[in-house]
CSV table of C-alpha atoms and ligand atoms in Angstrom, one decimal:
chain,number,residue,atom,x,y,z
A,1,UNK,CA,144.3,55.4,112.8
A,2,UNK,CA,146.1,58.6,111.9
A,3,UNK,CA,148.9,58.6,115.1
A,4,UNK,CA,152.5,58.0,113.4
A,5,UNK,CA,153.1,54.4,115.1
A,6,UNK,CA,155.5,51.7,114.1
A,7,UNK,CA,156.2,48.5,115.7
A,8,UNK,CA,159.6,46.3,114.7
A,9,UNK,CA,159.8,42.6,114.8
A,10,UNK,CA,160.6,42.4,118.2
A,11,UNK,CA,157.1,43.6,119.3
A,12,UNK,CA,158.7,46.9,120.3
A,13,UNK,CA,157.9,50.5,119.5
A,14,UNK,CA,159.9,51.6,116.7
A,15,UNK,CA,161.2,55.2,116.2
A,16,UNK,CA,162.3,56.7,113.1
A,17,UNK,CA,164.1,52.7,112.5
A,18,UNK,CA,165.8,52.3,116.3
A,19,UNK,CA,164.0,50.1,119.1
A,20,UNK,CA,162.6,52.7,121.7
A,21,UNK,CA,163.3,49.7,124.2
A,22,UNK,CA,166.5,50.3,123.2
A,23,UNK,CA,167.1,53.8,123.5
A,24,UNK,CA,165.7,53.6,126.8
A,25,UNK,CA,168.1,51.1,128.1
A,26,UNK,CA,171.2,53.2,126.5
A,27,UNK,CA,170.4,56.8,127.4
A,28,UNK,CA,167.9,56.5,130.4
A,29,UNK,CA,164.7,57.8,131.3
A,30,UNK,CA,163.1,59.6,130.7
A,31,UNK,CA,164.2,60.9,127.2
A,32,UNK,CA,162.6,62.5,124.5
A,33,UNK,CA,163.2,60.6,121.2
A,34,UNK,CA,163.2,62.7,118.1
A,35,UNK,CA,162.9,61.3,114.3
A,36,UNK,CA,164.8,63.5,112.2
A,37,UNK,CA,163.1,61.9,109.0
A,38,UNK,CA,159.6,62.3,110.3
A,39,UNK,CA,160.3,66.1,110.7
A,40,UNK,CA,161.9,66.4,106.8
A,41,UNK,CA,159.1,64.3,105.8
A,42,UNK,CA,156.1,66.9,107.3
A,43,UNK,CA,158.2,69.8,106.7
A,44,UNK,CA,158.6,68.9,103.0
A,45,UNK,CA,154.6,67.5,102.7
A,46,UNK,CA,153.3,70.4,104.0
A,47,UNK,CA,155.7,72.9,101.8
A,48,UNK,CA,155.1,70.9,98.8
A,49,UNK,CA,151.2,71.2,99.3
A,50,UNK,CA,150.9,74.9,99.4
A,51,UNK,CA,154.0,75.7,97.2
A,52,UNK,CA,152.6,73.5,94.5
A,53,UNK,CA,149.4,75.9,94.4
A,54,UNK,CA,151.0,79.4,94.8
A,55,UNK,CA,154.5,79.1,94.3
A,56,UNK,CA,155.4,82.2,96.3
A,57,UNK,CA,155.1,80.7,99.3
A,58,UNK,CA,157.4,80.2,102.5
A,59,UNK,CA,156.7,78.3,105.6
A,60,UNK,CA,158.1,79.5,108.7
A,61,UNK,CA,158.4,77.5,111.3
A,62,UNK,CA,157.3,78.3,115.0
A,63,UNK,CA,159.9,77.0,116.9
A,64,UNK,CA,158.5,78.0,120.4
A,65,UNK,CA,157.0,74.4,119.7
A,66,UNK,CA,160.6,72.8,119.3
A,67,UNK,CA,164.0,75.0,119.6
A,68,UNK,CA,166.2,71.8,120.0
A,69,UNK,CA,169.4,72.7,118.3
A,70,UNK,CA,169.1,70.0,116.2
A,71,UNK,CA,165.7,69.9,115.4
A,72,UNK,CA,166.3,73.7,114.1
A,73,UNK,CA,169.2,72.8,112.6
A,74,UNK,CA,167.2,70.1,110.5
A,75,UNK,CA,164.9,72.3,109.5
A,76,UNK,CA,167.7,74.9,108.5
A,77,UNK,CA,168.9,72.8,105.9
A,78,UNK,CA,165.5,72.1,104.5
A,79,UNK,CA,165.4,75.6,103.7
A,80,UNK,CA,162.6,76.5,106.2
A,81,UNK,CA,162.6,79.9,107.5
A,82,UNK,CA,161.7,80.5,111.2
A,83,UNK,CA,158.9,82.6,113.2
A,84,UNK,CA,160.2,83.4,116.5
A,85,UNK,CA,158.8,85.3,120.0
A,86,UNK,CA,161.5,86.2,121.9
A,87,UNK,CA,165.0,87.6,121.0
A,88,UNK,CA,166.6,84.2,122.7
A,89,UNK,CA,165.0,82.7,119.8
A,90,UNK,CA,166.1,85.1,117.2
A,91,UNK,CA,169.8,85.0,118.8
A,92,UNK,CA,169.6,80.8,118.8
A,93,UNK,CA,168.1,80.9,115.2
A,94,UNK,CA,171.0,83.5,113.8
A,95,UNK,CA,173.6,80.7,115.4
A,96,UNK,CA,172.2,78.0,113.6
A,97,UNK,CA,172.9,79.6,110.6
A,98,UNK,CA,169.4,81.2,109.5
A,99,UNK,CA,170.0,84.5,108.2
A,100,UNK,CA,167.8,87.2,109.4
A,101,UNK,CA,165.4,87.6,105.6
A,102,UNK,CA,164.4,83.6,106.7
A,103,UNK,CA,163.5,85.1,110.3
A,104,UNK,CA,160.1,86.5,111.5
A,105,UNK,CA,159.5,88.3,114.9
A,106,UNK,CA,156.0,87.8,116.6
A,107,UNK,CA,156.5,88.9,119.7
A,108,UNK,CA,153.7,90.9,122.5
A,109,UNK,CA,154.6,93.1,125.0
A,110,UNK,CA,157.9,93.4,124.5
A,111,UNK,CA,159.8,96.2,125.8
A,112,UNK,CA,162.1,98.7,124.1
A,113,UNK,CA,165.4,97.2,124.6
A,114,UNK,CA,164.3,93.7,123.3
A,115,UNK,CA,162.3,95.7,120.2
A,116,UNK,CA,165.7,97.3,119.8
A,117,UNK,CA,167.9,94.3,120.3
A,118,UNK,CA,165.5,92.3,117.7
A,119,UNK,CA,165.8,95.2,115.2
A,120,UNK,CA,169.6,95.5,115.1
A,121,UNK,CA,169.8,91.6,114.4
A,122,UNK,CA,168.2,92.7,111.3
A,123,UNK,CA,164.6,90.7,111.4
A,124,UNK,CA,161.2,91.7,110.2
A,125,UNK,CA,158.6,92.4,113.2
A,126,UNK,CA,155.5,91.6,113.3
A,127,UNK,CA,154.2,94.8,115.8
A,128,UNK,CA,151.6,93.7,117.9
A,129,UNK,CA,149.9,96.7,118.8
A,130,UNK,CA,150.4,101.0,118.3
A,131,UNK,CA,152.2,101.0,121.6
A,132,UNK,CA,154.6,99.1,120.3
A,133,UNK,CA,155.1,100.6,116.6
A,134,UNK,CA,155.6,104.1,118.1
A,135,UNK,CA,158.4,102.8,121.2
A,136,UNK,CA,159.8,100.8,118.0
A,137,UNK,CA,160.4,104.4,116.0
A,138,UNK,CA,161.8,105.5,119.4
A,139,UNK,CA,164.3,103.5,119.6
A,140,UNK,CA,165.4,102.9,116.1
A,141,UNK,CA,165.9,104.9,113.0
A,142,UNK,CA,162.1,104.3,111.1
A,143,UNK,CA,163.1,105.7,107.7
A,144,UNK,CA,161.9,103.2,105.4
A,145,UNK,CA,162.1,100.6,107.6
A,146,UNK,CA,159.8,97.5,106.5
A,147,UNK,CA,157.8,96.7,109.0
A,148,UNK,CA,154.4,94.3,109.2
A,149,UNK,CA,151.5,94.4,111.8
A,150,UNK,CA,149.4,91.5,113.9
A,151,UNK,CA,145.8,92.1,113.7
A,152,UNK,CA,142.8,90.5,115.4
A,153,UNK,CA,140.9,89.2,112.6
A,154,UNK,CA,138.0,88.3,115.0
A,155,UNK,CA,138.2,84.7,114.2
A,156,UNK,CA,139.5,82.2,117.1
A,157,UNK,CA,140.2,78.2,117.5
A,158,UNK,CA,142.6,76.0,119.4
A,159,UNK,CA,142.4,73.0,121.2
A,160,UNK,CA,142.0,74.9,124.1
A,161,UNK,CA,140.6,78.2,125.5
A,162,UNK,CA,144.1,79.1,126.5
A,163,UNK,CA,145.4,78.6,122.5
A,164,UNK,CA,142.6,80.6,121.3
A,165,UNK,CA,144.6,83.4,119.8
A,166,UNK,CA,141.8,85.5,117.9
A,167,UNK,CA,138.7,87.4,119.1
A,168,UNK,CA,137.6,89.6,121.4
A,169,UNK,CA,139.1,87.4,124.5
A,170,UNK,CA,142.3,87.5,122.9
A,171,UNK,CA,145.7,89.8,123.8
A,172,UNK,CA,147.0,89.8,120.3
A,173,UNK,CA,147.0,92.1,117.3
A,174,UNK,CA,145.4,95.5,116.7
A,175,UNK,CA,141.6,95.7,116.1
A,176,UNK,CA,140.8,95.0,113.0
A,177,UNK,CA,138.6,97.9,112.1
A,178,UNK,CA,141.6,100.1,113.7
A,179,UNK,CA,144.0,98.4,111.1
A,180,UNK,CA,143.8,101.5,108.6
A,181,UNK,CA,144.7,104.0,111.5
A,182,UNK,CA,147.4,102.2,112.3
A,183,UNK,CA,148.9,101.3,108.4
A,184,UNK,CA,148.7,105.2,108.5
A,185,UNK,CA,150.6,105.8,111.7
A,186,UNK,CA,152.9,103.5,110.7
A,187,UNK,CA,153.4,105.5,107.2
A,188,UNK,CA,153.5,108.8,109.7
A,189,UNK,CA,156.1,107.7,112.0
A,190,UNK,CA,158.4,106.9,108.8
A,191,UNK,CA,158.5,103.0,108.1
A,192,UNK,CA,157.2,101.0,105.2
A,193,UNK,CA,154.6,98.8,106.1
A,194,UNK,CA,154.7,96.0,103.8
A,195,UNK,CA,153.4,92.8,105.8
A,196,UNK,CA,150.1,91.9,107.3
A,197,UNK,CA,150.1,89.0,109.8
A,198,UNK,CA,147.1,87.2,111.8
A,199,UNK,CA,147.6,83.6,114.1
A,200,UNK,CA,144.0,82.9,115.5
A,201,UNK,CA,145.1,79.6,117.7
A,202,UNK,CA,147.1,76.5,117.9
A,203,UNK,CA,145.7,72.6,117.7
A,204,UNK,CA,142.8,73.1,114.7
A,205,UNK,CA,141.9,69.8,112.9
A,206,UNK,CA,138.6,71.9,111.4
A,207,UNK,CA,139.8,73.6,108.2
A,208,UNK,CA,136.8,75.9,108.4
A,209,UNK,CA,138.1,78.6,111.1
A,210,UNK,CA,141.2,78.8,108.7
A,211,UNK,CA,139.3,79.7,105.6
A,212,UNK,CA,137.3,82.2,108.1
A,213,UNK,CA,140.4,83.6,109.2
A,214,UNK,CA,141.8,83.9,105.5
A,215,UNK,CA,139.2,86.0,104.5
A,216,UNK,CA,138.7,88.3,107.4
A,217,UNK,CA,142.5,89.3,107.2
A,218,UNK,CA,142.2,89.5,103.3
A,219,UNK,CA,139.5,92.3,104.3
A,220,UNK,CA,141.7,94.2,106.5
A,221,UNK,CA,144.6,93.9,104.1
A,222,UNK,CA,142.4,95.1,101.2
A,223,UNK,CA,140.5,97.8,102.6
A,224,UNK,CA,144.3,98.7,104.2
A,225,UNK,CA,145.3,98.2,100.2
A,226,UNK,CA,142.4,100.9,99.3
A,227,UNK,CA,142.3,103.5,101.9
A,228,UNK,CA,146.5,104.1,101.7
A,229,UNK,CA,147.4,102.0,98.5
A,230,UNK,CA,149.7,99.9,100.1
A,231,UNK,CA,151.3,96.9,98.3
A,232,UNK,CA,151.6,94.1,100.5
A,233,UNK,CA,154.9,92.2,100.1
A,234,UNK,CA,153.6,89.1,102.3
A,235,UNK,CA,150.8,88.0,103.7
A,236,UNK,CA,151.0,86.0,106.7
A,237,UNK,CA,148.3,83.6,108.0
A,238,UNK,CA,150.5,82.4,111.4
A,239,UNK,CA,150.3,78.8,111.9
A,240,UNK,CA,147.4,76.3,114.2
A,241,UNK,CA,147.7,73.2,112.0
A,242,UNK,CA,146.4,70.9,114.4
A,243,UNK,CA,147.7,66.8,114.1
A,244,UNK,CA,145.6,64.1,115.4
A,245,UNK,CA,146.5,63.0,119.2
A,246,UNK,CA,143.7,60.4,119.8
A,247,UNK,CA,143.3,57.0,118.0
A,248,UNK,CA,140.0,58.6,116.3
A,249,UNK,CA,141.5,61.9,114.9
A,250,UNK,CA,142.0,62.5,111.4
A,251,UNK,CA,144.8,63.9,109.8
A,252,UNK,CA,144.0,66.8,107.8
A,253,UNK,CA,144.3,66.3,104.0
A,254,UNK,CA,147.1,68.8,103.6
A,255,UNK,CA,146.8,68.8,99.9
A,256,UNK,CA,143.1,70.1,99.4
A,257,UNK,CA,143.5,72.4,102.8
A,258,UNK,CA,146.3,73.7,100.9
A,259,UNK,CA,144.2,74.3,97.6
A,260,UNK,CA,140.7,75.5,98.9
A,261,UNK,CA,143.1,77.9,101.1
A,262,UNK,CA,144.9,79.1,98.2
A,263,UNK,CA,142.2,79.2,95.6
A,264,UNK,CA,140.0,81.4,98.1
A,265,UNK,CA,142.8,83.8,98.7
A,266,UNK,CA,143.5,84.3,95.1
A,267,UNK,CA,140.3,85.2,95.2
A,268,UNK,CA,140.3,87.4,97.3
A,269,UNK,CA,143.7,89.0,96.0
A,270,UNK,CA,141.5,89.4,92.6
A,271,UNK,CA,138.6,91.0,94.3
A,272,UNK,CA,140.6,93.7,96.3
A,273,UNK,CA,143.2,94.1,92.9
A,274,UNK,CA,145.8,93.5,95.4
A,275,UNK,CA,149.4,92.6,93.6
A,276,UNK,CA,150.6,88.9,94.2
A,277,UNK,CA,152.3,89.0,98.0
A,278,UNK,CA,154.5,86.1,99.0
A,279,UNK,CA,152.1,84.0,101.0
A,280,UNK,CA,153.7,83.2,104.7
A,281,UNK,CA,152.1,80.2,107.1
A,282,UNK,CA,153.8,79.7,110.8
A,283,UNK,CA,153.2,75.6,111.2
A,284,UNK,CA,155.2,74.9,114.7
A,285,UNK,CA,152.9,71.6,115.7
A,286,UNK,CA,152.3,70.3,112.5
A,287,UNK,CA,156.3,70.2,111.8
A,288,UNK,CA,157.3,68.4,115.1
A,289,UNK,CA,154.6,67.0,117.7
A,290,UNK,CA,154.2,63.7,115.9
A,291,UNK,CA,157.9,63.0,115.5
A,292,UNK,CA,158.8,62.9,118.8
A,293,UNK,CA,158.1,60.5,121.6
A,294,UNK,CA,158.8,61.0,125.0
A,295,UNK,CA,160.3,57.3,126.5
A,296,UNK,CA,159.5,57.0,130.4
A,297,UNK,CA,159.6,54.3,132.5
A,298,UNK,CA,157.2,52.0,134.9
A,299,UNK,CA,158.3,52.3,138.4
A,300,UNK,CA,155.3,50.9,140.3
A,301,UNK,CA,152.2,49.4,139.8
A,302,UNK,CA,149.7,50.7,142.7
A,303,UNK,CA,146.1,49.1,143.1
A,304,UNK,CA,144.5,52.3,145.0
A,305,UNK,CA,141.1,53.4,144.8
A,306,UNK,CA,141.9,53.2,141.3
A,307,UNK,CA,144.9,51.9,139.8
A,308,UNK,CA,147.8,53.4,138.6
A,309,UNK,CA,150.8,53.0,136.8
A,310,UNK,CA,153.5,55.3,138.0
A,311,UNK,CA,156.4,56.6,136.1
A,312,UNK,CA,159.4,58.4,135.9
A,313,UNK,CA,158.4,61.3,134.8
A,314,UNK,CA,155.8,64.0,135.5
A,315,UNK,CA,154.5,67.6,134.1
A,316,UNK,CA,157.7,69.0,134.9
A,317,UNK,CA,158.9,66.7,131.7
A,318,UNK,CA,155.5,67.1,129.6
A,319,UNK,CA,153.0,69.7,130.5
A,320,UNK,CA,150.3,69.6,128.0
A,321,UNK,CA,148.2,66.7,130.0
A,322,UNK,CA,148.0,68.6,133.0
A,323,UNK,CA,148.0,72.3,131.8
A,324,UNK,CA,145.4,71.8,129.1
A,325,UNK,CA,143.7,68.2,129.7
A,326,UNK,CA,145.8,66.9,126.7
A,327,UNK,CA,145.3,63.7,125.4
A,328,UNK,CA,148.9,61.8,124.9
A,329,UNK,CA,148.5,58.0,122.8
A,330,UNK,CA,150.3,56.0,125.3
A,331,UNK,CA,151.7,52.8,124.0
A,332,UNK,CA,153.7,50.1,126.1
A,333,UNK,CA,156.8,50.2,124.1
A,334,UNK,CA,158.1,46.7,125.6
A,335,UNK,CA,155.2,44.7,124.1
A,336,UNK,CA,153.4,46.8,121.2
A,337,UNK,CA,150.7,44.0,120.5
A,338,UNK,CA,149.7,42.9,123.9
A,339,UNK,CA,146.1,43.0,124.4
A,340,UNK,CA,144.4,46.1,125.8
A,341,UNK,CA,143.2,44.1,129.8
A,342,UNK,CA,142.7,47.3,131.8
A,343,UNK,CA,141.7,50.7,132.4
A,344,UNK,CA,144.1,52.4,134.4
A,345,UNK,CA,145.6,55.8,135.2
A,346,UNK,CA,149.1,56.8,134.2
A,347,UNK,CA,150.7,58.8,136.7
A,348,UNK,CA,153.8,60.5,137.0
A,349,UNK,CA,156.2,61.7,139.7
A,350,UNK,CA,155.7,65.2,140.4
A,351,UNK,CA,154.5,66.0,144.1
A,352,UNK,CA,151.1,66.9,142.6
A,353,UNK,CA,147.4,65.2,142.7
A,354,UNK,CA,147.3,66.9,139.0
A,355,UNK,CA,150.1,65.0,137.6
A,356,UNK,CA,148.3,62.8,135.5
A,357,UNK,CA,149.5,61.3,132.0
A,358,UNK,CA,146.4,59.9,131.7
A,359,UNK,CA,143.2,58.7,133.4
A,360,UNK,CA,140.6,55.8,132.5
A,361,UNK,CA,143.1,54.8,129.9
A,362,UNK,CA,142.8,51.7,128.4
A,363,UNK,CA,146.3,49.6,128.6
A,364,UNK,CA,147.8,46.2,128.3
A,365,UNK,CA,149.3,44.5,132.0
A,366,UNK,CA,151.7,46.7,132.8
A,367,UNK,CA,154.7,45.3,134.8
A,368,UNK,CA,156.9,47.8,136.7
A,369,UNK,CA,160.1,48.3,134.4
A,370,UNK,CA,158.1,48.0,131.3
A,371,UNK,CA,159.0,51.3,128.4
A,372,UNK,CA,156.1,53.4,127.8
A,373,UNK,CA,155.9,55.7,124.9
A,374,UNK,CA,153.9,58.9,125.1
A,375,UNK,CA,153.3,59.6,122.1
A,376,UNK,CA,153.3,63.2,120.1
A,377,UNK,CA,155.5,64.6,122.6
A,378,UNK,CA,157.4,66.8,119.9
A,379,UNK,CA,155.2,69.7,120.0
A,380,UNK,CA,155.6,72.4,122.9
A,381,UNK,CA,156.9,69.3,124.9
A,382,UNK,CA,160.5,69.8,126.0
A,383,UNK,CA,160.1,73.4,125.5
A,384,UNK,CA,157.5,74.2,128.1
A,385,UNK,CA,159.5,71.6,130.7
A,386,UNK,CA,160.8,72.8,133.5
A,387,UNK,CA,162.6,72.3,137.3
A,388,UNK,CA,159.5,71.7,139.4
A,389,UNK,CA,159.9,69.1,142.3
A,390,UNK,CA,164.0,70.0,141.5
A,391,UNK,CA,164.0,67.3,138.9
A,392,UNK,CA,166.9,67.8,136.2
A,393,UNK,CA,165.3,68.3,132.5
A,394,UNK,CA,165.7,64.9,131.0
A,395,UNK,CA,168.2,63.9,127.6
A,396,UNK,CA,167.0,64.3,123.8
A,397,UNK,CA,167.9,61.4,121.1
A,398,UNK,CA,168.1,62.5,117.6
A,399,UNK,CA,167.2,59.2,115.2
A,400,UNK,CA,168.3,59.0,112.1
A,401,UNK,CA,168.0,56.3,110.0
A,402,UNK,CA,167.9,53.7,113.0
A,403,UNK,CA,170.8,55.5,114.9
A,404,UNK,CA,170.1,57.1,117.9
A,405,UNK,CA,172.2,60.0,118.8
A,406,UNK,CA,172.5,62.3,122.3
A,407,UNK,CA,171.5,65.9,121.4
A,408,UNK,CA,170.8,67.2,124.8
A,409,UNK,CA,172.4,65.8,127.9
A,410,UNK,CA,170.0,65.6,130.6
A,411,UNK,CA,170.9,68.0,133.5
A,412,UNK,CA,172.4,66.3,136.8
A,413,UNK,CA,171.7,67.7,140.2
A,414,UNK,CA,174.7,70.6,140.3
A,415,UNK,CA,172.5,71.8,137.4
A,416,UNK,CA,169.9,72.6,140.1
A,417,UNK,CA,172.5,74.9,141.2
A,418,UNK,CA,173.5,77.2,138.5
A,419,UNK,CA,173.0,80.5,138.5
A,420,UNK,CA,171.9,81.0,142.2
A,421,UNK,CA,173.7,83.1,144.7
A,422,UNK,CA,173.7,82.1,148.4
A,423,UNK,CA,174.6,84.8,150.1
A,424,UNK,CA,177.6,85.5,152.5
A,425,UNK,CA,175.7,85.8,155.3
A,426,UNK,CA,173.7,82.6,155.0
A,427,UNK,CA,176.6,80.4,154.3
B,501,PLP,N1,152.7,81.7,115.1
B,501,PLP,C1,152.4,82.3,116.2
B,501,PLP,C2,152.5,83.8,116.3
B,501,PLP,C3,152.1,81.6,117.4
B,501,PLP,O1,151.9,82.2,118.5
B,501,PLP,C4,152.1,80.2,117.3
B,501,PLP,C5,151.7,79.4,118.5
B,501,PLP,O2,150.7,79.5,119.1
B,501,PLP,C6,152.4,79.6,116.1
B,501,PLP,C7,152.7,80.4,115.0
B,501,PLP,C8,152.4,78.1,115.9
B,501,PLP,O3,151.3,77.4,116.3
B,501,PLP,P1,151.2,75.9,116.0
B,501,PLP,O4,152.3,75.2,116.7
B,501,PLP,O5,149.8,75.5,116.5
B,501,PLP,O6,151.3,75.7,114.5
């Protein structure tokens, strides 16, 4: 099986060298557990896979999948750059020390202060539609400003309907047989459009909508090329790279994705005469979901209609089972080799009929105080959790090299509090 598991001698889940039993015990539950080497180690394979092929190449990294400090912080050092949707995530990347020529802007529907506010910290946008290119030369001075443009390149995958990014469903980018229109309105209104960019999903194992998606934006970008002559600086395919979540999912082969990919748009470059642009990919998922596992713990074992196996966690702490049907590996930390007895359901503590880890799983006994590790928690994980049920977001661990260290506190109850005004009159 592809699913990044390791088990120690004790018969325990291991993560990134430390016993998750372990870490549960000394930091609580639930907690998300985070292998720093696992991230370097993706991070650097995927890199080293594309770069080695067309050596003009940057990879940055979504971190709307993962903005723990650390995690970002990590990846800083590798020399990763960063794609980013909000200016929150601009202003946390500039802290961590990214400077703004390794930042990217993707954002939609973003209003004139924030296309402002991301401007003047001195990032490249990605405009998302003409609306937003001609409130951008409103508010800031155009003149030469370099400037790159989403389009809908009519191709769509995901692991979900709601990740499908591309297509005529699909919110994002301009049309694509509008994209010479709006390369000239961008020349009209003063800027200097020199990037193309296109993301058609998130969660694709199939290499073939990636290679579809290639060439359709290579079409726009070279008839864009020939009506108006303009050189593209970078080329930018977004990200998707799906990782395997169930026992039968293969990784991809990263290496030949990475060279069909790049042979085919070299080819394409050649057919359109297009100049060699530095070729950008936006892997969020592919960096981080596999390298992180959320620890919870079994509070009761209930024989209802069905039986369950509650925890102490729910989709306020991990969303993707309930939100999009997500399958999570779940693995009983406390005894990694104990035979699989049961089908059961693993349920969490959220107020909710839909908070479900899992259903018809098939588990080991399960004894109430037992560690269970949901696996690939890393990816849009933490960062989609939330308040619900007035639960307090729970701690991260950062592992490295067997040594668990507290990167996020997890909230306590006056943290329900913050920021909320009772008024006089109700006090
Ligand atoms: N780039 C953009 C613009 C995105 O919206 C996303 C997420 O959907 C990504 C990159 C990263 O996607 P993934 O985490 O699937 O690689």
């Amino acid at each position: 099986m592809d699913l990044n598991i390791k088990v120690n001698d004790k018969d325990h889940l291991d993560i990134g060298g430390a016993d998750a039993v372990d870490i549960a015990n000394e930091f609580g539950t639930p907690v998300y557990a985070i292998d720093e080497n696992r991230i370097r180690d993706n991070y650097n394979r995927f890199y080293n896979a594309f770069s080695k092929y067309y050596p003009d190449f940057k990879v940055f990294y979504a971190c709307k999948a993962n903005t723990n400090l650390a995690v970002m912080k990590i990846l800083e050092s590798e020399g990763c750059c960063v794609d980013t949707v909000s200016p929150g995530e601009v202003y946390i990347s500039e802290k961590l020390g990214f400077s703004p020529d390794r930042i990217l802007f993707t954002g939609n529907n973003i209003t004139n202060e924030e296309l402002k506010m991301v401007h003047d910290m001195g990032v490249i946008l990605n405009v998302d539609s003409r609306s937003a290119l001609k409130r951008l030369a409103e508010v800031v001075d155009p003149k030469g400003l370099k400037v790159s443009i989403r389009v809908n390149p009519m191709v769509g995958a995901g692991h979900h309907e709601h990740t499908i990014t591309g297509g005529v469903m699909s919110k994002f980018g301009i049309m694509d047989n509008e994209a010479t229109e709006v390369y000239k309105l961008a020349q009209d209104l003063g800027f200097d459009p020199i990037g193309i960019h296109s993301h058609i999903g998130s969660g694709i194992l199939d290499p073939e909508p990636f290679k579809l998606a290639i060439g359709s934006t290579m079409d726009i970008a070279g008839k864009v090329h020939d009506d108006l002559g303009i050189d593209f600086e970078f080329v930018d395919f977004g990200g998707g790279i799906g990782v395997p979540y169930t026992p039968d999912e293969k990784a991809l082969d990263i290496d030949h994705f990475a060279h069909e990919n790049v042979e085919f748009f070299k080819g394409k470059l050649k057919e359109y005469n297009m100049k060699n642009p530095t070729m950008f990919l936006e892997p969020g998922r592919y960096i981080v979901a596999d390298a992180v596992t959320l620890l919870v713990q079994v509070n009761s074992v209930k024989q209802s209609y069905r039986k369950y196996i509650g925890v102490d966690a729910g989709f306020n702490t991990l969303l993707r089972p309930c939100m999009y049907g997500s399958y999570h590996h779940i693995v009983d930390a406390s005894k990694m080799s104990a035979p699989i007895t049961q089908e059961v359901d693993v349920a969490g503590d959220v107020c909710e009929s839909g908070d479900l880890f899992a259903r018809d799983r098939p588990l080991p006994d399960i004894e109430e105080g037992d560690i269970l590790g949901i696996l690939n928690s890393g990816a849009y994980g933490f960062t989609m959790a939330s308040n619900y049920n007035s639960r307090p977001l729970p701690a991260e661990v950062l592992i490295k090299d067997g040594n668990p260290t507290l990167v996020r506190k997890a909230q306590t109850f006056d943290d329900l509090f913050r920021n909320q005004i009772i008024p006089d009159y109700l006090q």
